[in-house]
CSV table of C-alpha atoms in Angstrom, one decimal:
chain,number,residue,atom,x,y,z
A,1241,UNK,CA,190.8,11.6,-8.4
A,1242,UNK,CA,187.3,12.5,-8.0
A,1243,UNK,CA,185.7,14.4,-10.6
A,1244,UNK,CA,183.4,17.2,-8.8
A,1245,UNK,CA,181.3,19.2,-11.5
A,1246,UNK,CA,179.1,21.7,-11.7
A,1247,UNK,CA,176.2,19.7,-11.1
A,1248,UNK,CA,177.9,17.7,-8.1
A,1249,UNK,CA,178.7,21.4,-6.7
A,1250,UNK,CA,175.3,22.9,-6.9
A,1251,UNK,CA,173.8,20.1,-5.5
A,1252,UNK,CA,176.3,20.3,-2.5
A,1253,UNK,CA,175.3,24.0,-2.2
A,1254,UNK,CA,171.8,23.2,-2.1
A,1255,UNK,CA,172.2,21.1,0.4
A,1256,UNK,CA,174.4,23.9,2.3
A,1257,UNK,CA,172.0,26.1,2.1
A,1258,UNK,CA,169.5,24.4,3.8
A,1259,UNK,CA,172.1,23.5,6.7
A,1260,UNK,CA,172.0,19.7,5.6
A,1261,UNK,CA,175.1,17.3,5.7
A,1262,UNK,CA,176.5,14.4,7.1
A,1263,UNK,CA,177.3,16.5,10.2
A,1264,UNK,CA,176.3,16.2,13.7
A,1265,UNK,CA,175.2,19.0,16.5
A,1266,UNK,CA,179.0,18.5,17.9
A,1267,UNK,CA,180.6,19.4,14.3
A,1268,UNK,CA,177.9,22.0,13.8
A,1269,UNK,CA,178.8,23.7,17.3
A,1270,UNK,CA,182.7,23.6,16.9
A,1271,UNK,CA,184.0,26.9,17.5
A,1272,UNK,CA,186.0,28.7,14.8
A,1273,UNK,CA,185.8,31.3,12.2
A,1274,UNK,CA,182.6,29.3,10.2
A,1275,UNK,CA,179.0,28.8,10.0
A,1276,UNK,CA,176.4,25.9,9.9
A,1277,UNK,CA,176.1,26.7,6.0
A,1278,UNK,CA,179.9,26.8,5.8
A,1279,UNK,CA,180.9,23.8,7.2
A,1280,UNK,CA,178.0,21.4,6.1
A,1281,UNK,CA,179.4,23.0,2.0
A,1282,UNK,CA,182.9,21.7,3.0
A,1283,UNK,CA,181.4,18.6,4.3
A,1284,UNK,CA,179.1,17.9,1.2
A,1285,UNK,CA,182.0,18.8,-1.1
A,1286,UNK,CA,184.3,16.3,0.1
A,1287,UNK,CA,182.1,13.2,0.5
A,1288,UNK,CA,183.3,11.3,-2.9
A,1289,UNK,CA,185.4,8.5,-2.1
A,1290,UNK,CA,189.8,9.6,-3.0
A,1291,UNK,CA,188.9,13.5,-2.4
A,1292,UNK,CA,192.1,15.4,-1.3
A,1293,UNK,CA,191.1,18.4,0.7
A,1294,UNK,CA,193.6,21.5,1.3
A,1295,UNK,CA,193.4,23.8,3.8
A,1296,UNK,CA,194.9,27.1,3.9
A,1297,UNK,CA,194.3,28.4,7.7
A,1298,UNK,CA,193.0,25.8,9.9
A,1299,UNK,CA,192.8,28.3,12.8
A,1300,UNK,CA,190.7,26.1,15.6
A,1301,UNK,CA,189.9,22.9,13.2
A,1302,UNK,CA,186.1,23.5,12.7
A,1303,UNK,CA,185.9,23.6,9.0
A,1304,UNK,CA,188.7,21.0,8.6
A,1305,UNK,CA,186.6,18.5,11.3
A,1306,UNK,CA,183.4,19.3,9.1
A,1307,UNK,CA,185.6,18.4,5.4
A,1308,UNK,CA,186.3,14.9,6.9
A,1309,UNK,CA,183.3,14.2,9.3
A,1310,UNK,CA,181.6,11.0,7.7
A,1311,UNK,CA,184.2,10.9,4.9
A,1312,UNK,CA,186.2,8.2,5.8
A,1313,UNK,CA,187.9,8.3,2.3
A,1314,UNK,CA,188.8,11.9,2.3
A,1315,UNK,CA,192.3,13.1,3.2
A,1316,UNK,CA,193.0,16.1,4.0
A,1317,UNK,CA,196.5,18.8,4.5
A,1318,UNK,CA,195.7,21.9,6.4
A,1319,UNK,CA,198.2,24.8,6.4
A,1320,UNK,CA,198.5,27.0,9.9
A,1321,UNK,CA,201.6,29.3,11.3
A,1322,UNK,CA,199.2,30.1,14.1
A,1323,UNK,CA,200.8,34.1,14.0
A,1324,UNK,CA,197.3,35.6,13.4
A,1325,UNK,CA,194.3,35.8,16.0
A,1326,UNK,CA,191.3,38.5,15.2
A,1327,UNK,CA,190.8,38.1,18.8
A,1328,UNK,CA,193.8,38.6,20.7
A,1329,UNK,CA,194.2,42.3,21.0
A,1330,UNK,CA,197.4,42.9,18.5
A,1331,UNK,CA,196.2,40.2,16.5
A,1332,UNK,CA,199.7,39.1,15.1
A,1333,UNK,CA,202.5,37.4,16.6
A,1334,UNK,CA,205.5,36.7,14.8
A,1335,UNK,CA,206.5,33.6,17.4
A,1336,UNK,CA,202.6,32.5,16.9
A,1337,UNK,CA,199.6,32.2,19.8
A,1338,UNK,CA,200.2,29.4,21.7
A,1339,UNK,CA,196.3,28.9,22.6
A,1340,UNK,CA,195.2,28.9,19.0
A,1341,UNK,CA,197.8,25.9,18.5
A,1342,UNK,CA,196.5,23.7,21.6
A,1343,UNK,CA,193.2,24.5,20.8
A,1344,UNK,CA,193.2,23.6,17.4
A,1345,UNK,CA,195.4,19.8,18.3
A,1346,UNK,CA,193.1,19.7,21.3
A,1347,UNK,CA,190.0,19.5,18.5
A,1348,UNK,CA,191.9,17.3,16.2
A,1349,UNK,CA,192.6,14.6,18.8
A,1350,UNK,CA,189.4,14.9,20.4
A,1351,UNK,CA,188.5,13.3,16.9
A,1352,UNK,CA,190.8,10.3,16.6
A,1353,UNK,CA,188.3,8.4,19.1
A,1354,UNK,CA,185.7,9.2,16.9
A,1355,UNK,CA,185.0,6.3,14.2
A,1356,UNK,CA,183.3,8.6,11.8
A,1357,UNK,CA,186.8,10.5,11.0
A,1358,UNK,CA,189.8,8.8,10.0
A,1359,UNK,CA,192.6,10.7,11.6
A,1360,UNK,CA,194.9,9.1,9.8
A,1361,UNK,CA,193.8,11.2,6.9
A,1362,UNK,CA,194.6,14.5,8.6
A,1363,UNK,CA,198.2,15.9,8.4
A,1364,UNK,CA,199.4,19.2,9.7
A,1365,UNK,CA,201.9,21.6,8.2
A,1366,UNK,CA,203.1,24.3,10.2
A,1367,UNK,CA,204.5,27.1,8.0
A,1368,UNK,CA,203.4,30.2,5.8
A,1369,UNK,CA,201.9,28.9,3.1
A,1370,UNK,CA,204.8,30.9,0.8
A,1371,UNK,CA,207.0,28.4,2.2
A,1372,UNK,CA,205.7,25.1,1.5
A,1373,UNK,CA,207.4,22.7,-1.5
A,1374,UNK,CA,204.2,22.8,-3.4
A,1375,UNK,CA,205.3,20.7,-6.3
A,1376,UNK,CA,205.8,18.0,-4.1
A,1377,UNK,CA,202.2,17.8,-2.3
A,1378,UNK,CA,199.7,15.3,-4.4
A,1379,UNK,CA,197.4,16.9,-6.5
A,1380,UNK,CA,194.3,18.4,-4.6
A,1381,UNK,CA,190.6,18.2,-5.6
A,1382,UNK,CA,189.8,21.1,-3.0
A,1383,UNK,CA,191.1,23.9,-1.7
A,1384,UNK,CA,189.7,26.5,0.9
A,1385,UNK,CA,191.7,29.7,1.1
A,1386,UNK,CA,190.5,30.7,4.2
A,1387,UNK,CA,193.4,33.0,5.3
A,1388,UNK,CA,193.7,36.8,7.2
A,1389,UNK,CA,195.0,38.6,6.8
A,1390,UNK,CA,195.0,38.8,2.7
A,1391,UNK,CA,196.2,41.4,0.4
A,1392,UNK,CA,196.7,41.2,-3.5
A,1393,UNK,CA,200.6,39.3,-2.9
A,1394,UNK,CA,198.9,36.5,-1.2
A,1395,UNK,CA,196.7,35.7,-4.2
A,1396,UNK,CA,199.6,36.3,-6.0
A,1397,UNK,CA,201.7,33.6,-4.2
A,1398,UNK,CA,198.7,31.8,-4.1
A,1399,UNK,CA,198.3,31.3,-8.3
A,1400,UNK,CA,201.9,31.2,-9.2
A,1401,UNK,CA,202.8,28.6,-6.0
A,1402,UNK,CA,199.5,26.3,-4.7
A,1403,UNK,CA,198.4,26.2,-8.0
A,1404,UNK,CA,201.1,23.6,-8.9
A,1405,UNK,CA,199.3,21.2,-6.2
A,1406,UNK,CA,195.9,21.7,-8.3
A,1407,UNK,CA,194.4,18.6,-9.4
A,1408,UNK,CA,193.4,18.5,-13.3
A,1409,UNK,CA,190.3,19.9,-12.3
A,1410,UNK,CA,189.4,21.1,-8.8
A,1411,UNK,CA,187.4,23.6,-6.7
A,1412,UNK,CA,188.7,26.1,-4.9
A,1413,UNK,CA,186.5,28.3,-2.3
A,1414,UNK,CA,187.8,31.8,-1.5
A,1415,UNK,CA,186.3,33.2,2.0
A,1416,UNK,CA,186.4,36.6,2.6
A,1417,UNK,CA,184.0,37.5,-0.5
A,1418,UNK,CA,181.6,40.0,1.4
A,1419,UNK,CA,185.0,42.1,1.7
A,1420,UNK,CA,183.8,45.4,-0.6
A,1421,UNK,CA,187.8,45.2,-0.9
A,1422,UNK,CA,188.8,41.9,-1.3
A,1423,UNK,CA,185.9,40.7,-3.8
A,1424,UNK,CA,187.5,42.5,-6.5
A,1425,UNK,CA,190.7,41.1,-6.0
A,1426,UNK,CA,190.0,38.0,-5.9
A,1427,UNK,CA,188.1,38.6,-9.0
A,1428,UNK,CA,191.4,40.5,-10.5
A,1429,UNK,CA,193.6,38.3,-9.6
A,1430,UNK,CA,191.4,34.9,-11.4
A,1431,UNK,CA,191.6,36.9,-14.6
A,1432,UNK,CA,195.5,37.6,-14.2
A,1433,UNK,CA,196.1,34.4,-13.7
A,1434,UNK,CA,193.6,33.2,-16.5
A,1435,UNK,CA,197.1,31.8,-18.5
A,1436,UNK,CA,197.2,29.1,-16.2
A,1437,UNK,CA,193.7,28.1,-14.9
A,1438,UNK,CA,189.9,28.0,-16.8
A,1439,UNK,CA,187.1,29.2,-15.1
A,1440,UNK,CA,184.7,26.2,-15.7
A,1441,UNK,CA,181.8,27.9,-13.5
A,1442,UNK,CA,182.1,29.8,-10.1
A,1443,UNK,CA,179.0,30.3,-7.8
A,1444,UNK,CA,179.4,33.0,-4.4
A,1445,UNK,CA,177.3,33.7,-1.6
A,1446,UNK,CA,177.3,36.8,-0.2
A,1447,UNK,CA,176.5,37.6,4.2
A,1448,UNK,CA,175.6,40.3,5.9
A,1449,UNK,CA,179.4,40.8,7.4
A,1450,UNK,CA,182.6,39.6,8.2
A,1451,UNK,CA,181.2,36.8,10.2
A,1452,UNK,CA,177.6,36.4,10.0
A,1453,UNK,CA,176.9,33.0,11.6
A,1454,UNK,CA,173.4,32.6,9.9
A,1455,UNK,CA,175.2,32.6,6.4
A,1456,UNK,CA,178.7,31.5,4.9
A,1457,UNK,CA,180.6,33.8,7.6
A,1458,UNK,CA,182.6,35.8,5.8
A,1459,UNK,CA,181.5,35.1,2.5
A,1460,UNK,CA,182.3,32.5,0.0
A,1461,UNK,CA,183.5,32.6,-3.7
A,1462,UNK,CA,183.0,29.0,-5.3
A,1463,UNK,CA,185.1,28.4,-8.5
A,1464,UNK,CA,185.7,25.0,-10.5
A,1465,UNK,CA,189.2,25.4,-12.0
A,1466,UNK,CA,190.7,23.2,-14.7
A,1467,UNK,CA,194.0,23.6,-15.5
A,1468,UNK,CA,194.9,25.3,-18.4
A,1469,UNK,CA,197.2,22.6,-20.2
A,1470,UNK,CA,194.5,20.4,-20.1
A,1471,UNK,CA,192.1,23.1,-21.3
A,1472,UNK,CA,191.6,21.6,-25.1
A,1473,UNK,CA,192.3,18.2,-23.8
A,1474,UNK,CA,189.0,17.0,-22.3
């Protein structure tokens, strides 16, 4: 497994920040909850060769398309049970939205015929994230929690049941971090959970709202995690 450290990420950011990547106008332009900034981070991030990529809410595909585009080596699981929508009217539905589904396949396949995207790297799961065997999945070298709607139980489930698909060390990128509510617990909830991970560095960028398409959309907290057994080890 790749190792990405704190240099590797802040040169990655840099490059973010500046809107540069491997990605093109089409990836750039793919419609989803994301920004330039966003998506050419997540592309940046998982260009080493054996990265594992985890997705937790693929919604329409754009930041999963912009993790793999020009990574050939990269494999990636996203996570999706298609119930939530911020733009249908009630937002939820139990049975899930049927048009957030196609569209989101619709993108994916679009991108087997593209050579710069292995497809065989990409592999769906349709569930609640509560509900996947986690202790099953290989190990995972990033991990973008990019789920709505969130509350302190999902960070909860999220530490006590993805964390056992961490790799030794990984990164994991929390969006929502503009949230005046949801910045502190994600904050809260790292420091819980402190017995089983190390905070090795963290980085954030902060937009002007909920989805500010000049920035990182919602909001990104960055944080390099190492797992705690291996703590001392290193």
């Amino acid at each position: 497994m790749p190792r990405l450290s704190e240099e590797y990420v802040t040169a990655c950011l840099k490059l973010a920040d500046s809107e540069k990547s491997k990605l093109t106008d089409s990836e750039r332009e793919l419609h989803g909850q994301s920004s330039i900034k966003l998506k050419s981070f997540l592309n940046n991030l998982c260009a080493k060769d054996g990265t594992r990529y985890l997705e937790l809410g693929v919604y329409k595909a754009s930041t999963l398309i912009a993790a793999l585009y020009g990574n050939t080596k990269t494999e990636a699981v996203g996570i999706e049970n298609f119930k939530f929508d911020f733009r249908e009217p009630q937002k939820y539905m139990e049975e899930g939205w049927p048009n957030m589904k196609s569209h989101m396949y619709d993108v994916i396949q679009k991108y087997q015929f593209v050579e710069d995207i292995n497809s065989e790297n990409i592999k769906i799961i349709e569930s609640n994230f509560e509900d996947v065997s986690w202790s099953s999945q290989a190990k995972f070298d990033v991990v973008f929690v990019d789920l709505e709607p969130v509350n302190a139980d999902t960070y909860d489930d999220f530490f006590k049941k993805v964390f056992n698909a961490f790799s030794r060390q990984c990164v994991v990128i929390f969006s929502n971090y503009s949230s005046e509510e949801i910045a502190p617990v994600i904050e809260q909830k790292v420091e819980q959970y402190s017995d089983r991970v190390v905070t090795e560095f963290k980085f954030q960028r902060i937009s002007s709202g909920s989805a500010d398409a000049f920035g990182y959309y919602s909001g990104i907290a960055i944080y390099g995690f190492r797992k705690k057994a291996f703590a001392k080890n290193d």
